[in-house]
Coordinates of C-alpha atoms and ligand atoms in Angstrom, one line a residue:
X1 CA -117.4 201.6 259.0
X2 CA -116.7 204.7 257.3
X3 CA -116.6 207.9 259.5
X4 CA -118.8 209.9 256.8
X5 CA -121.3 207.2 256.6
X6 CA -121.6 206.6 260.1
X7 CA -122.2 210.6 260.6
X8 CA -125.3 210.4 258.1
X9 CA -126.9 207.4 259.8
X10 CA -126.3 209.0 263.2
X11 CA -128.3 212.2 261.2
X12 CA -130.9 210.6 260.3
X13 CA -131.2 208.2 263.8
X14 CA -131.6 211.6 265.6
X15 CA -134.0 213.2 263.6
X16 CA -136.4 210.4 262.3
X17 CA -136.8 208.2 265.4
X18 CA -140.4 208.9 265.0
X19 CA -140.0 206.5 261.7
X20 CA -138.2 203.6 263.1
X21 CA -139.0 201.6 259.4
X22 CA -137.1 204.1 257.3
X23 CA -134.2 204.6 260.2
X24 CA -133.9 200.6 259.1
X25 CA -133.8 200.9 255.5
X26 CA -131.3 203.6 255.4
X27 CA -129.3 201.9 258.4
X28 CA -129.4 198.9 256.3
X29 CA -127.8 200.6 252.9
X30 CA -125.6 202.7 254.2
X31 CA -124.0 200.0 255.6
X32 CA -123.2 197.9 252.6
X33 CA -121.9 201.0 250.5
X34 CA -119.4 202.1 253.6
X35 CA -116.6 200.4 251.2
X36 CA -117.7 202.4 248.1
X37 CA -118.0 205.6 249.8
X38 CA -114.6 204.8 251.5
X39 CA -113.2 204.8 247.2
X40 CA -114.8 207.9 246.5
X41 CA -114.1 210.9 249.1
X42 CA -116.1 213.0 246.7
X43 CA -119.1 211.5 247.6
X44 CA -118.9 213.5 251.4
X45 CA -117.4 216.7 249.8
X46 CA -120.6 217.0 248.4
X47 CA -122.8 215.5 251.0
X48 CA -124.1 212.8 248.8
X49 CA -125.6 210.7 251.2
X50 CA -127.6 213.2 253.2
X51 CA -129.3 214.4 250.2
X52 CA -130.0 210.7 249.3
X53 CA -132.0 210.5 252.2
X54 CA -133.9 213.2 252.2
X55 CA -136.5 212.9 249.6
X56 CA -136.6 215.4 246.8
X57 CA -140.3 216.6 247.6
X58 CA -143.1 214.8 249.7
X59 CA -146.5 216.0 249.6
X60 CA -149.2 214.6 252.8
X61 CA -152.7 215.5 251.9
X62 CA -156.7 214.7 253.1
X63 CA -158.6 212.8 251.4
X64 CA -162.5 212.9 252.7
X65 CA -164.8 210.6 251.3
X66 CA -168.1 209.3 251.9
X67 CA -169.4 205.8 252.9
X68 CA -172.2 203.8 251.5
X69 CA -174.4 205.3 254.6
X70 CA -173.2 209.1 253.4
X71 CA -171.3 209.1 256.7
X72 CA -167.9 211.3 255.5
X73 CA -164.3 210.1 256.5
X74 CA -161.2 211.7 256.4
X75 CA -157.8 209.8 255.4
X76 CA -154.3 211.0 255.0
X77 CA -152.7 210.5 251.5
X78 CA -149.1 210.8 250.6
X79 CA -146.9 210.6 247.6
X80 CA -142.5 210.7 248.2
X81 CA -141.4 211.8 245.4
X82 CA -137.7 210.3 246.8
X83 CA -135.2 210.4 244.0
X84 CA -135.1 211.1 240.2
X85 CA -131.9 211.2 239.1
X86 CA -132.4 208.4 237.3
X87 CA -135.9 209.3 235.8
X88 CA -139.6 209.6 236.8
X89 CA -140.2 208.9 240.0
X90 CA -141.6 205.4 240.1
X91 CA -143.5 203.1 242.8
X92 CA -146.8 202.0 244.0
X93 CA -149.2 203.1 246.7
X94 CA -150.1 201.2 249.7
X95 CA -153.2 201.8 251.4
X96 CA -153.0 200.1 254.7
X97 CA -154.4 200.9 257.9
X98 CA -150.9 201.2 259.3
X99 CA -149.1 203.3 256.6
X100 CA -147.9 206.7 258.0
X101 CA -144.8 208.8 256.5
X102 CA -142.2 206.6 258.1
X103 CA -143.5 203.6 256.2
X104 CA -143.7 205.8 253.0
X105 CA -140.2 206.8 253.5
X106 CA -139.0 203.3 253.8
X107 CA -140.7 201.9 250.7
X108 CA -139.5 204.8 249.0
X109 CA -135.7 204.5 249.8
X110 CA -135.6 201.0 249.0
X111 CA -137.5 201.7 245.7
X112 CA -134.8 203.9 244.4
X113 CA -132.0 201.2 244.7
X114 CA -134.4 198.5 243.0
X115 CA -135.3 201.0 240.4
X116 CA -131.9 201.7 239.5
X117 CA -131.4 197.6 239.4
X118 CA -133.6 197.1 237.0
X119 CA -131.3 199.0 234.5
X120 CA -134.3 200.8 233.1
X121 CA -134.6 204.9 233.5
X122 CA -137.1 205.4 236.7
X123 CA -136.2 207.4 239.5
X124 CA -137.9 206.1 243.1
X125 CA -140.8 207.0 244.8
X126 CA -143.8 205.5 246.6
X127 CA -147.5 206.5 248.2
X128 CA -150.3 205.4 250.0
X129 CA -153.1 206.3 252.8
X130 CA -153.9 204.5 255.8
X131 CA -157.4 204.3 254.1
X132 CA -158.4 200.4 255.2
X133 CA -159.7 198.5 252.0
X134 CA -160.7 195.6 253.9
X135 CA -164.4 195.3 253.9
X136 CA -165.1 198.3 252.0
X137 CA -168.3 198.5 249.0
X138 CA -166.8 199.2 245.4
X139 CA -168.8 202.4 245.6
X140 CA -166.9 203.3 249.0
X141 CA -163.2 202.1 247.0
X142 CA -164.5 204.0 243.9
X143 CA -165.0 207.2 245.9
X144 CA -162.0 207.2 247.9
X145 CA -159.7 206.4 244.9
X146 CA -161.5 209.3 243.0
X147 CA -161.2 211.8 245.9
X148 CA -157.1 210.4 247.0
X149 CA -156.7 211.1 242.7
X150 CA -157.9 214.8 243.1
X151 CA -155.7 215.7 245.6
X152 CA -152.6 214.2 244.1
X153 CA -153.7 214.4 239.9
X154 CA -151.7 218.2 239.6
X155 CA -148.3 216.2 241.1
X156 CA -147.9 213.2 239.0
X157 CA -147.7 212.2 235.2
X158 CA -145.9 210.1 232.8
X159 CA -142.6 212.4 232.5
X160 CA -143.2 213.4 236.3
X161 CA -144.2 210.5 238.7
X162 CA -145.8 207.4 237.4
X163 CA -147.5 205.2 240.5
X164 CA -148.9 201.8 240.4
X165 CA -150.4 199.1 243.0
X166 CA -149.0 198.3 246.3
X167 CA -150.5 196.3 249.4
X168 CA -154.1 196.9 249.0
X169 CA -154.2 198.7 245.5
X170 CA -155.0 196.4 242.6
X171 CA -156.2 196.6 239.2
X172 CA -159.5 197.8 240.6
X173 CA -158.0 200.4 242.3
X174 CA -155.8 201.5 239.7
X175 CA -159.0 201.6 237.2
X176 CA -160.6 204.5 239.6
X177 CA -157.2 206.8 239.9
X178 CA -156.5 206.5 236.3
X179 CA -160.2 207.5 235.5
X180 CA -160.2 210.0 237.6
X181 CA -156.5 211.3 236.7
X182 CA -157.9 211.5 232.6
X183 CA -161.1 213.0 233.7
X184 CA -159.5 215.6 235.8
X185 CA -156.5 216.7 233.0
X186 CA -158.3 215.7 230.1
X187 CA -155.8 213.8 228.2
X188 CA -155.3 210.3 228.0
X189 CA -152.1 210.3 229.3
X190 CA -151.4 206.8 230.4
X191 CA -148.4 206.5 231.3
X192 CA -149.1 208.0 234.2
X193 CA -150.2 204.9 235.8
X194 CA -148.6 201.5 235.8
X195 CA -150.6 198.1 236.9
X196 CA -153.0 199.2 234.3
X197 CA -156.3 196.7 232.8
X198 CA -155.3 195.7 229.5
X199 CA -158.1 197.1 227.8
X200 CA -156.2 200.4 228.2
X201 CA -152.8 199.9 228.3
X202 CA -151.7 197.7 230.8
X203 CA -149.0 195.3 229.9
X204 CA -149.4 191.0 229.9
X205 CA -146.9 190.0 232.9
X206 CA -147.3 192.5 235.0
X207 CA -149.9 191.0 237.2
X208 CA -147.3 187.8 237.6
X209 CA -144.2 190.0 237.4
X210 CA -143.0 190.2 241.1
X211 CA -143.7 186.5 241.9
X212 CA -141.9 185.1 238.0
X213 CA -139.1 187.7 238.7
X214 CA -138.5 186.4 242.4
X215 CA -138.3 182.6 240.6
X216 CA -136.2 184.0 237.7
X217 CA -133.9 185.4 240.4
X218 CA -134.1 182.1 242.8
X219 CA -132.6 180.0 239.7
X220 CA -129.7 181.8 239.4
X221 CA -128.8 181.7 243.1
X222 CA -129.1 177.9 242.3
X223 CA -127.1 178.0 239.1
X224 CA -124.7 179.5 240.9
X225 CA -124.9 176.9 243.7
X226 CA -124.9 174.3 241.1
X227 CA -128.0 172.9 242.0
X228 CA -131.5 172.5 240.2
X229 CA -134.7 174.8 240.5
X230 CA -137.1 171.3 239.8
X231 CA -138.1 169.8 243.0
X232 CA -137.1 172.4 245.4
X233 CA -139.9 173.0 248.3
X234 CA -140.5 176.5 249.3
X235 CA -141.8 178.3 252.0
X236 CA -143.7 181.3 251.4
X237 CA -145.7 183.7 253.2
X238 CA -148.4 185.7 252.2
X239 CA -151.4 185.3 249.7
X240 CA -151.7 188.3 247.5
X241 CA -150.7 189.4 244.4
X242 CA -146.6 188.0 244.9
X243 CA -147.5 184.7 246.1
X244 CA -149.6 184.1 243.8
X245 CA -147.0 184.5 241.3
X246 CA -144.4 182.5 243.0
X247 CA -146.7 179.7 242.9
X248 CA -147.9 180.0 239.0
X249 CA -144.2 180.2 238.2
X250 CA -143.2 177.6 240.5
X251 CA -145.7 175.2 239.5
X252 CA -144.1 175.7 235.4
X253 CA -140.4 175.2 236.7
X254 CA -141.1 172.2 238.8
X255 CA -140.6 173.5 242.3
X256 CA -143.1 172.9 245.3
X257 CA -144.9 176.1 247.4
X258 CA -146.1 173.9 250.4
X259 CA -147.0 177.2 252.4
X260 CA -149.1 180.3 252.3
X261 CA -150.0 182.7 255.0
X262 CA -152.3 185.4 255.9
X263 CA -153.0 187.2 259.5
X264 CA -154.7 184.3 261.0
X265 CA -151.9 181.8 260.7
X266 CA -150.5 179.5 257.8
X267 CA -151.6 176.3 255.9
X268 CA -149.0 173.3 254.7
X269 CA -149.8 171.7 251.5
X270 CA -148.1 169.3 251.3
X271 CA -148.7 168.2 247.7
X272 CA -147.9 172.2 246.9
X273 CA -150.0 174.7 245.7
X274 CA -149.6 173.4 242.8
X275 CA -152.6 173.1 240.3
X276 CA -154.5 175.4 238.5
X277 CA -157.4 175.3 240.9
X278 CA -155.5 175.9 243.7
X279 CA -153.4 179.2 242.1
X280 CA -156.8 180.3 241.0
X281 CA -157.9 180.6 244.8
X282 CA -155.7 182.5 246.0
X283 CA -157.3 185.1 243.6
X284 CA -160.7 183.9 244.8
X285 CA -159.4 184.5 248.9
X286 CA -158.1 187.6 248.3
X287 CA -161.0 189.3 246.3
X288 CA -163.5 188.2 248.9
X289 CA -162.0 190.6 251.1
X290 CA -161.9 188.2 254.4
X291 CA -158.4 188.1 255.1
X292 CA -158.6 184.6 256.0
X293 CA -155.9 181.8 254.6
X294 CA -157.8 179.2 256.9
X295 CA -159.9 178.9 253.7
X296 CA -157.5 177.2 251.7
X297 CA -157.1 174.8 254.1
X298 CA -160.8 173.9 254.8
X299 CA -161.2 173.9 251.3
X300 CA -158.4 171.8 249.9
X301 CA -158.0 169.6 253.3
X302 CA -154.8 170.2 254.4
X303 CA -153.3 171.5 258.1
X304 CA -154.0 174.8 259.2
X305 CA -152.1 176.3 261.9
X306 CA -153.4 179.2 263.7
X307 CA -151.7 182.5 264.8
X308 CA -147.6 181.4 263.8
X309 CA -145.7 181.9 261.0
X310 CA -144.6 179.1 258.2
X311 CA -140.6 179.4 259.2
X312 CA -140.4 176.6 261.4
X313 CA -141.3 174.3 258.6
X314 CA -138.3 171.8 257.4
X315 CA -137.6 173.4 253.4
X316 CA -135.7 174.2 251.0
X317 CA -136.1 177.6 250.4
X318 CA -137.6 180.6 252.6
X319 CA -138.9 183.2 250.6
X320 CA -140.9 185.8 253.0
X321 CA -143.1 187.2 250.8
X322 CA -145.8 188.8 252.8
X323 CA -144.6 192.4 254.5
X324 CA -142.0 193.8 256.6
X325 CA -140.3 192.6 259.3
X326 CA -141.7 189.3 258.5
X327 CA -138.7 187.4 260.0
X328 CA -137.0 188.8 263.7
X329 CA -134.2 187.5 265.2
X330 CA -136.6 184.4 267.1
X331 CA -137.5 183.2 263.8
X332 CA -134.1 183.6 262.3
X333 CA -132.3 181.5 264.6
X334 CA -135.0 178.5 264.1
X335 CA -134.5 179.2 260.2
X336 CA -130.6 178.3 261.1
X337 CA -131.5 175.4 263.6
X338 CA -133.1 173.9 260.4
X339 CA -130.3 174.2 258.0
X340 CA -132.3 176.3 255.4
X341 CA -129.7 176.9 252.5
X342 CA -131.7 179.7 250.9
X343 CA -133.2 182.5 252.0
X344 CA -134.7 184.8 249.4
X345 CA -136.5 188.1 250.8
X346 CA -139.5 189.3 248.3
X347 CA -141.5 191.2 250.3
X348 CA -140.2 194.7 251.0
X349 CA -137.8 194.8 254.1
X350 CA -139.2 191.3 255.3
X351 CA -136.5 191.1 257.7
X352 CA -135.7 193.0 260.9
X353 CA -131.9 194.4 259.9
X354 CA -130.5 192.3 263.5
X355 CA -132.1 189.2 261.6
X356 CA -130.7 190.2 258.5
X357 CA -127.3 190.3 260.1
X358 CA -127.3 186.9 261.3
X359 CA -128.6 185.2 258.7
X360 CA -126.0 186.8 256.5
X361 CA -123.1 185.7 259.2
X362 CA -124.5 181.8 258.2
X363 CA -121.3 179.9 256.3
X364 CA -124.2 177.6 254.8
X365 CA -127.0 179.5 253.9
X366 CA -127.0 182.4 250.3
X367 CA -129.5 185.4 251.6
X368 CA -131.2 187.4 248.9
X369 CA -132.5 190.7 249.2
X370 CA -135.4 192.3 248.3
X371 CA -135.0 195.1 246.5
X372 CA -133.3 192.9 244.0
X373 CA -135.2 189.9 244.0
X374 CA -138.8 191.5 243.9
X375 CA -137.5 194.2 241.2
X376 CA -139.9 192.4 238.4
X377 CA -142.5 194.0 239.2
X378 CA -141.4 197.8 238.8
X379 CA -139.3 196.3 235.9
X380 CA -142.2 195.0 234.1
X381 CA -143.9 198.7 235.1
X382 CA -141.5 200.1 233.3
X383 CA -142.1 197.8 230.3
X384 CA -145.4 199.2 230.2
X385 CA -144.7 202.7 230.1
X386 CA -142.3 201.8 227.1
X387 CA -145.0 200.3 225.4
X388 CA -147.2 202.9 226.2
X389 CA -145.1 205.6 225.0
X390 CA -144.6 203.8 222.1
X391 CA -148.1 202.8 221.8
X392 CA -147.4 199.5 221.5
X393 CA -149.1 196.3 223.1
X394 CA -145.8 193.8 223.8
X395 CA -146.9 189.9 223.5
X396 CA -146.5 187.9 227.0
X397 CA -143.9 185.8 225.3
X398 CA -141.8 189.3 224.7
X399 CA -142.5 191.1 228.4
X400 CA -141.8 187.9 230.0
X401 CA -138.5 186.8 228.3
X402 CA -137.7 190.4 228.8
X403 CA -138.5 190.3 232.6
X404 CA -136.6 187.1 232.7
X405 CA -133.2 188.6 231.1
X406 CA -133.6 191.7 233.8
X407 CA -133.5 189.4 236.8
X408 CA -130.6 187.5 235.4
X409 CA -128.8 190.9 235.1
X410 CA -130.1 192.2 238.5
X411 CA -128.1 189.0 239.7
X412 CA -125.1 189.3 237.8
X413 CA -124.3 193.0 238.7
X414 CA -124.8 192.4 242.2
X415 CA -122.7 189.3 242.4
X416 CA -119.9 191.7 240.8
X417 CA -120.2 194.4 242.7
X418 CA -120.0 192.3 245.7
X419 CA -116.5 190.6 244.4
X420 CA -115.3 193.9 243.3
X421 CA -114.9 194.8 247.1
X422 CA -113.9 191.7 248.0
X423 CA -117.4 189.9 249.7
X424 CA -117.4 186.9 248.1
X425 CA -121.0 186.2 247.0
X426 CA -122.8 188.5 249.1
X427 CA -125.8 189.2 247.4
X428 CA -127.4 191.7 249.8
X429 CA -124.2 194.0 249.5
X430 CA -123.9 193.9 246.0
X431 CA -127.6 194.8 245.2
X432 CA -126.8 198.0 247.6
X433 CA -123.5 198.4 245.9
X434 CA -124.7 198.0 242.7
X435 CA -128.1 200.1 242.6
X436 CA -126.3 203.0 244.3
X437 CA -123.8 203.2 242.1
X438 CA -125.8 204.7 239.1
X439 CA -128.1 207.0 241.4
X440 CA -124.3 208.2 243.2
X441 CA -123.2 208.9 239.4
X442 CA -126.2 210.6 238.1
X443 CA -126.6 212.8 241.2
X444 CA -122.9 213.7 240.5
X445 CA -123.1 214.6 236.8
X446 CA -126.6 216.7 237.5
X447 CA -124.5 218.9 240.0
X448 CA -125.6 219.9 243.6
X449 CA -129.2 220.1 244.6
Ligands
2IT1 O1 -142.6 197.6 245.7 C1 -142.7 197.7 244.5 O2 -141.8 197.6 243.7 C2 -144.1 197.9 243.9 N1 -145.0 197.9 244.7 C3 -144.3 198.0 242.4 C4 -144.0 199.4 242.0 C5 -144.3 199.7 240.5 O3 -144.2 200.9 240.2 O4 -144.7 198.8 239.8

């Protein structure tokens, strides 16, 4: 590995082991670019990659709010504003029990290098609270949306930082902050949100985005492969917003999603989750807030299994698609006892990076990453700010054939960057390779800060 990229992970080893998720993320990039950095000796004169991992500006602040029993709590909110060299910072919030700045930092990192994939100008950023939604009133989510937009309102805006949903912030959610955000400046302004309700701006798509852009993605790795999207079976994890997508989009290209998991364990469908009724309950599971995916199975009559994972199951295709570090090294090797040919990440950071390592060391099986293969979604975000600068609505026929042209790119680029150093068809090194190179080159030409 190259001596100045070994240096900065070493840095940021010794001064972040408090936030082992970003240590991962940056471990993990850094790694794949060692050969680019190695071309340009510039990049260390002026310390490139230590200012790429520090983020530009983070702000951390409370957020009290009051329950339905006008008992008061008190959250922490952040924003990382990580990198805009390439334009407004851009990424959702995640409001998660378990979000702390480590897991901030991560999403944010990865978020600049997806960004820059999807060709369009955003820079990266990300947010979130360890606010809990999960059995929450809509008065209680109304008021803690209202209060976290207070703080943060004077920090963000469509030329400045444009957030949209993550884990546990949907169109719901978004509705409050954006209220809040016009009543507070007074302008409509919105742009400064993506994930937006279409009765005020949001685009068609972007609900499906993540889920049709992982398919999109998945059909060129078979293209490539020679083989035939129709009649694949998939494993997926999850049941939110990106399965759900992966299944509508699945079902129209005539694949199979025989799995779906949520903290209790997993169901097998063995006929797919592949009708309208079924799609439509995932919706139905999540909103009702109980975090249960044994529900699908008691109501469509197929197996449940309790407490494991779906990556033992016999498929074609893995696509992890629930949260990070999804897949260790135990599940890994029983992924590679079963001969799994393709293994496409979608949630961010799904994979533990000694995972990562060996799946990528399989002769037989193509691994995908993430930031590239879920990069629909903040692609189709930054449809909607176009249209909503333009003040334009975009039919679903447009965003989507749009969305679908971006993923074919995001899959070219990364398949040349990988050839251009010699790494055959290593996906996961060309998405690195290839979203760094434009943040590298626009840092350059903006000069040192
Ligand atoms: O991880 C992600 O890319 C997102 N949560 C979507 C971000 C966005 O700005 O649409």
């Amino acid at each position: 590995m190259n001596a100045y990229v070994k240096s900065v992970i070493e840095n940021v080893k010794a001064k972040h082991s408090n936030e082992p998720e970003f240590v991962q993320a940056v471990e993990e990039v850094l790694t794949s670019i060692s050969p680019m950095v190695d071309k340009h000796p510039e990049y260390e004169k002026v310390d490139l990659l230590n200012r790429i991992v520090e983020p530009e500006r983070m702000f951390t602040f409370r957020v009290v709010w009051m329950d339905d029993n006008g008992n008061h709590h008190t959250n922490i909110g952040y924003r990382c504003q990580f990198n805009g060299s390439l334009g407004p910072y851009k990424g959702g919030l995640r409001f998660q029990s378990n979000v702390y700045a480590g897991i901030i930092k991560f999403l944010g990192f990865e978020q600049i290098f997806k960004n820059s994939l999807t060709g369009m100008p955003i820079g990266g950023g990300k947010g979130g609270s360890d606010f809990d939604p999960a059995g929450k009133s809509d008065g209680e989510i109304m008021r803690f949306c209202q209060s976290y937009m207070t703080a943060l309102y004077r920090y963000i805006g469509p030329d400045v930082d444009v957030p949209a949903g993550d884990m546990g912030v949907g169109g719901r959610e978004i509705g409050y902050m954006y209220g809040q955000y016009r009543r507070l400046k007074g302008t409509w302004e919105n742009g400064v949100f993506t994930g937006k309700g279409l009765s005020y701006g949001g685009s068609l798509i972007r609900p499906e985005a993540t889920g049709y852009g992982a398919m999109y993605y998945l059909t060129e790795v078979l293209k490539h492969k020679g083989e035939d999207i129709k009649g694949k079976i998939i494993a997926i994890s999850g049941f939110g917003n990106v399965a759900w997508g992966i299944c509508k989009k699945a079902m129209q290209l005539g694949a199979k999603v025989v799995t779906l998991s949520g903290p209790d364990g997993y169901i097998y469908d063995p006929e797919g989750v592949s009708t309208e009724e079924k799609v439509n309950y995932m919706l139905e599971m999540r909103n009702s807030g109980r975090n249960k995916v044994k529900d699908y199975a008691d109501k469509f009559g197929v197996k449940f299994i309790p407490n494991s994972k779906p990556w033992s199951e016999k498929v074609d295709v893995i696509m992890p698609s629930a949260m990070q570090n999804d897949v260790n090294m135990e599940w890994a090797k029983k992924i590679v006892d079963n001969g799994i040919k393709y293994y496409i990440e979608v949630a961010n950071m799904p994979t533990t990076n000694d995972a990562l390592f060996y799946l990528m060391e399989q002769k037989n099986m193509v691994v995908a990453p993430a930031k590239a293969v879920n990069a629909g979604g903040v692609g189709v975000s930054s449809l909607e700010m176009a249209q909503n600068s333009q003040r334009l609505v975009w039919t679903e026929e447009k965003v989507d054939e749009e969305l679908r042209r971006m993923m074919i790119n995001i899959h070219k680029v990364s398949k040349e960057a990988a050839e251009e150093y010699g790494l055959g068809y290593n996906l996961v090194a060309g998405a690195n390779l290839a979203g760094f190179k434009k943040v590298a080159e626009a840092m350059m030409a903006q000069g040192v800060f």
